[in-house]
Tab-separated table of C-alpha atoms in Angstrom:
chain	number	residue	atom	x	y	z
A	1	MET	CA	-138.313	83.550	159.513
A	2	ASN	CA	-141.676	84.957	160.056
A	3	LEU	CA	-143.525	85.791	156.761
A	4	SER	CA	-145.998	88.031	158.502
A	5	VAL	CA	-144.079	90.897	156.741
A	6	LEU	CA	-145.734	90.041	153.595
A	7	LYS	CA	-148.981	91.438	155.127
A	8	ASN	CA	-147.322	95.011	154.962
A	9	LYS	CA	-148.318	96.235	151.329
A	10	ASN	CA	-145.517	98.783	151.249
A	11	TYR	CA	-143.034	95.966	152.054
A	12	VAL	CA	-144.506	93.664	149.304
A	13	LEU	CA	-144.259	96.569	146.804
A	14	VAL	CA	-140.569	97.084	147.631
A	15	VAL	CA	-139.732	93.526	147.370
A	16	LEU	CA	-141.536	93.170	144.085
A	17	GLY	CA	-139.986	96.242	142.699
A	18	ARG	CA	-136.698	95.140	143.785
A	19	PHE	CA	-137.158	91.622	142.517
A	20	VAL	CA	-138.453	92.515	139.110
A	21	SER	CA	-135.729	95.195	138.492
A	22	SER	CA	-132.850	93.051	139.690
A	23	PHE	CA	-133.853	89.948	137.953
A	24	GLY	CA	-134.147	91.946	134.707
A	25	THR	CA	-130.783	93.499	135.129
A	26	LEU	CA	-128.995	90.152	135.990
A	27	LEU	CA	-130.783	88.589	133.170
A	28	GLN	CA	-129.553	91.274	130.724
A	29	ASN	CA	-126.052	91.308	132.099
A	30	PHE	CA	-125.663	87.653	131.674
A	31	ALA	CA	-127.158	87.624	128.127
A	32	LEU	CA	-125.102	90.477	126.998
A	33	SER	CA	-122.068	88.328	128.076
A	34	LEU	CA	-123.510	85.449	125.891
A	35	TYR	CA	-124.122	87.869	122.898
A	36	VAL	CA	-120.449	88.906	123.168
A	37	LEU	CA	-119.192	85.209	123.279
A	38	GLU	CA	-121.496	84.274	120.370
A	39	LYS	CA	-120.213	87.282	118.322
A	40	THR	CA	-116.562	87.292	119.255
A	41	GLY	CA	-115.840	83.540	120.199
A	42	SER	CA	-113.692	85.067	123.063
A	43	ALA	CA	-114.020	83.867	126.583
A	44	LEU	CA	-111.902	86.872	127.617
A	45	LEU	CA	-114.364	89.362	126.191
A	46	PHE	CA	-117.331	87.468	127.612
A	47	SER	CA	-115.888	87.778	130.917
A	48	SER	CA	-115.031	91.436	130.350
A	49	VAL	CA	-118.513	92.289	130.269
A	50	ILE	CA	-119.041	90.859	133.807
A	51	ALA	CA	-115.916	92.486	134.916
A	52	VAL	CA	-116.794	95.833	133.510
A	53	SER	CA	-120.131	95.713	135.435
A	54	LEU	CA	-118.221	95.871	138.659
A	55	ILE	CA	-116.388	99.280	137.777
A	56	PRO	CA	-119.285	101.449	138.877
A	57	ARG	CA	-119.361	99.650	142.263
A	58	PHE	CA	-115.788	100.519	142.827
A	59	PHE	CA	-115.815	103.947	142.162
A	60	LEU	CA	-119.231	105.086	142.977
A	61	MET	CA	-120.148	102.881	146.029
A	62	PRO	CA	-118.212	105.106	148.452
A	63	ILE	CA	-120.193	108.133	147.595
A	64	ALA	CA	-123.500	106.793	146.686
A	65	GLY	CA	-125.129	106.519	150.226
A	66	VAL	CA	-123.947	110.008	150.992
A	67	ILE	CA	-125.689	111.343	147.711
A	68	THR	CA	-128.857	109.311	147.940
A	69	ASP	CA	-129.404	110.560	151.701
A	70	LYS	CA	-129.885	114.011	150.359
A	71	PHE	CA	-133.012	113.001	148.313
A	72	SER	CA	-136.262	111.261	149.011
A	73	ARG	CA	-135.635	107.464	148.965
A	74	LYS	CA	-138.857	106.855	147.228
A	75	LYS	CA	-138.367	109.503	144.502
A	76	MET	CA	-134.758	108.012	144.132
A	77	ILE	CA	-135.935	104.391	143.603
A	78	VAL	CA	-138.711	105.377	141.261
A	79	ASN	CA	-136.652	107.733	139.271
A	80	MET	CA	-133.646	105.266	139.014
A	81	ASP	CA	-135.919	102.577	137.688
A	82	ILE	CA	-137.611	105.091	135.294
A	83	LEU	CA	-134.155	106.119	133.988
A	84	SER	CA	-132.998	102.583	133.741
A	85	GLY	CA	-136.248	101.509	131.827
A	86	VAL	CA	-136.001	104.549	129.366
A	87	PHE	CA	-132.321	103.882	128.747
A	88	VAL	CA	-132.749	100.063	128.120
A	89	LEU	CA	-135.774	100.869	125.845
A	90	ALA	CA	-133.365	103.342	123.879
A	91	ILE	CA	-130.811	100.559	123.544
A	92	SER	CA	-133.373	98.194	122.333
A	93	VAL	CA	-134.550	100.693	119.594
A	94	LEU	CA	-130.789	101.012	118.686
A	95	PHE	CA	-130.392	97.427	118.357
A	96	LEU	CA	-133.457	97.271	116.107
A	97	LEU	CA	-132.102	100.001	114.002
A	98	LYS	CA	-128.635	98.545	113.586
A	99	GLY	CA	-129.212	94.911	114.031
A	100	GLU	CA	-126.287	94.504	116.420
A	101	LEU	CA	-124.667	95.943	119.532
A	102	SER	CA	-120.696	96.647	119.503
A	103	LEU	CA	-118.606	95.813	122.285
A	104	GLY	CA	-118.329	99.561	123.148
A	105	VAL	CA	-122.024	100.051	123.233
A	106	ILE	CA	-122.396	96.779	125.547
A	107	TYR	CA	-119.843	98.249	127.937
A	108	ILE	CA	-121.781	101.552	127.998
A	109	ILE	CA	-124.833	99.649	128.739
A	110	VAL	CA	-123.369	97.652	131.582
A	111	ILE	CA	-121.692	100.582	133.163
A	112	THR	CA	-124.674	102.972	132.966
A	113	LEU	CA	-126.991	100.591	134.330
A	114	ASN	CA	-124.649	99.544	137.251
A	115	SER	CA	-123.965	103.109	137.885
A	116	ILE	CA	-127.544	103.802	138.247
A	117	ASN	CA	-127.980	100.596	140.457
A	118	VAL	CA	-125.230	101.949	142.843
A	119	PHE	CA	-127.649	104.807	143.661
A	120	PHE	CA	-130.791	102.697	143.673
A	121	GLU	CA	-129.528	100.009	146.049
A	122	PRO	CA	-128.656	102.358	149.153
A	123	SER	CA	-132.143	104.103	148.691
A	124	MET	CA	-133.944	100.811	148.683
A	125	ASN	CA	-132.101	99.339	151.498
A	126	SER	CA	-132.684	102.382	153.743
A	127	ILE	CA	-136.399	102.482	152.871
A	128	LEU	CA	-137.210	99.415	154.851
A	129	PRO	CA	-136.920	100.850	158.424
A	130	ASP	CA	-139.392	103.521	157.311
A	131	ILE	CA	-142.108	100.992	156.149
A	132	ILE	CA	-141.537	97.990	158.452
A	133	GLU	CA	-141.991	97.768	162.219
A	134	LYS	CA	-138.750	97.529	164.264
A	135	ASP	CA	-139.569	94.068	165.477
A	136	LYS	CA	-140.142	92.834	161.911
A	137	LEU	CA	-137.137	94.475	160.366
A	138	ALA	CA	-134.931	91.202	160.730
A	139	ASP	CA	-137.501	89.123	158.993
A	140	ALA	CA	-137.921	91.729	156.232
A	141	ASN	CA	-134.313	91.972	155.739
A	142	SER	CA	-133.921	88.118	155.636
A	143	LEU	CA	-136.647	87.946	153.131
A	144	MET	CA	-135.077	90.465	150.751
A	145	GLU	CA	-131.806	88.792	150.984
A	146	MET	CA	-133.344	85.395	150.206
A	147	SER	CA	-135.061	86.941	147.214
A	148	GLY	CA	-131.684	88.268	146.084
A	149	ALA	CA	-130.195	84.947	146.282
A	150	ILE	CA	-133.063	83.352	144.097
A	151	ILE	CA	-132.510	86.012	141.574
A	152	SER	CA	-128.649	85.412	141.500
A	153	LEU	CA	-129.326	81.870	141.080
A	154	THR	CA	-132.135	81.800	138.497
A	155	ALA	CA	-131.364	84.769	136.394
A	156	PRO	CA	-128.357	83.201	134.594
A	157	ILE	CA	-130.296	80.228	133.817
A	158	VAL	CA	-133.275	81.956	132.543
A	159	ALA	CA	-130.896	84.246	130.390
A	160	GLY	CA	-129.263	81.257	128.784
A	161	LEU	CA	-132.643	79.854	127.880
A	162	LEU	CA	-134.200	83.153	126.666
A	163	TYR	CA	-131.039	84.076	124.785
A	164	SER	CA	-130.729	80.711	123.081
A	165	THR	CA	-134.361	80.694	122.107
A	166	LEU	CA	-135.496	84.494	121.531
A	167	GLY	CA	-132.137	86.498	121.214
A	168	ILE	CA	-130.818	89.515	122.984
A	169	TYR	CA	-133.489	91.891	121.511
A	170	VAL	CA	-136.265	90.012	123.625
A	171	ILE	CA	-134.051	90.155	126.649
A	172	LEU	CA	-133.626	93.986	126.373
A	173	ALA	CA	-137.217	94.418	125.894
A	174	ILE	CA	-138.053	92.322	128.833
A	175	ASN	CA	-135.515	94.385	131.082
A	176	ALA	CA	-136.899	97.710	129.844
A	177	VAL	CA	-140.431	96.570	130.749
A	178	SER	CA	-139.064	95.170	134.177
A	179	PHE	CA	-137.704	98.682	135.242
A	180	LEU	CA	-140.781	100.419	134.091
A	181	LEU	CA	-143.020	97.768	136.100
A	182	SER	CA	-141.034	98.246	138.979
A	183	ALA	CA	-141.130	101.999	138.968
A	184	PHE	CA	-144.865	101.558	138.640
A	185	SER	CA	-145.157	99.359	141.651
A	186	GLU	CA	-142.735	101.510	143.744
A	187	ALA	CA	-144.683	104.579	143.058
A	188	PHE	CA	-147.434	103.239	145.403
A	189	ILE	CA	-145.170	102.832	148.385
A	190	LYS	CA	-146.340	104.906	151.282
A	191	ILE	CA	-143.598	106.017	153.728
């Protein structure tokens, strides 16, 4: 894999934006599962949070690409990250006010964020050919996939550490900030 694609500022902004928001989402999803396990003691409910996160992909993925093709990809990824950040920020405030999250609210969080992500992903994936030269596209995709694998491997570990030391509120706040930072970096992408 040729790392010369990292000289492309737009590509770096895309990778950083995706890395930060995806890491925050996986961190939060795993931590919410741990929260449910701690509150209920039920392994079934623990796994149900992860299972519920797949529902939007099943129902929305077939139409997401078609819908996202009708809009500016840059605006779509920036707006989806802002929407996610504001949503998680609102959930953080709700948690501060109530002191806990019900299982129903957790399901709403997971379904909402994964629904937004279903529209974010096709926009993000289709932006690469617009910012990377054709001969470097394979390297760019490989690096993007490698960063996704790193996220999948490390996010649950970090989530477990953060959850056990700082609690769910900090993870919600980190995820809200991760979305907003991601949107900020993606706003500078030039297509």
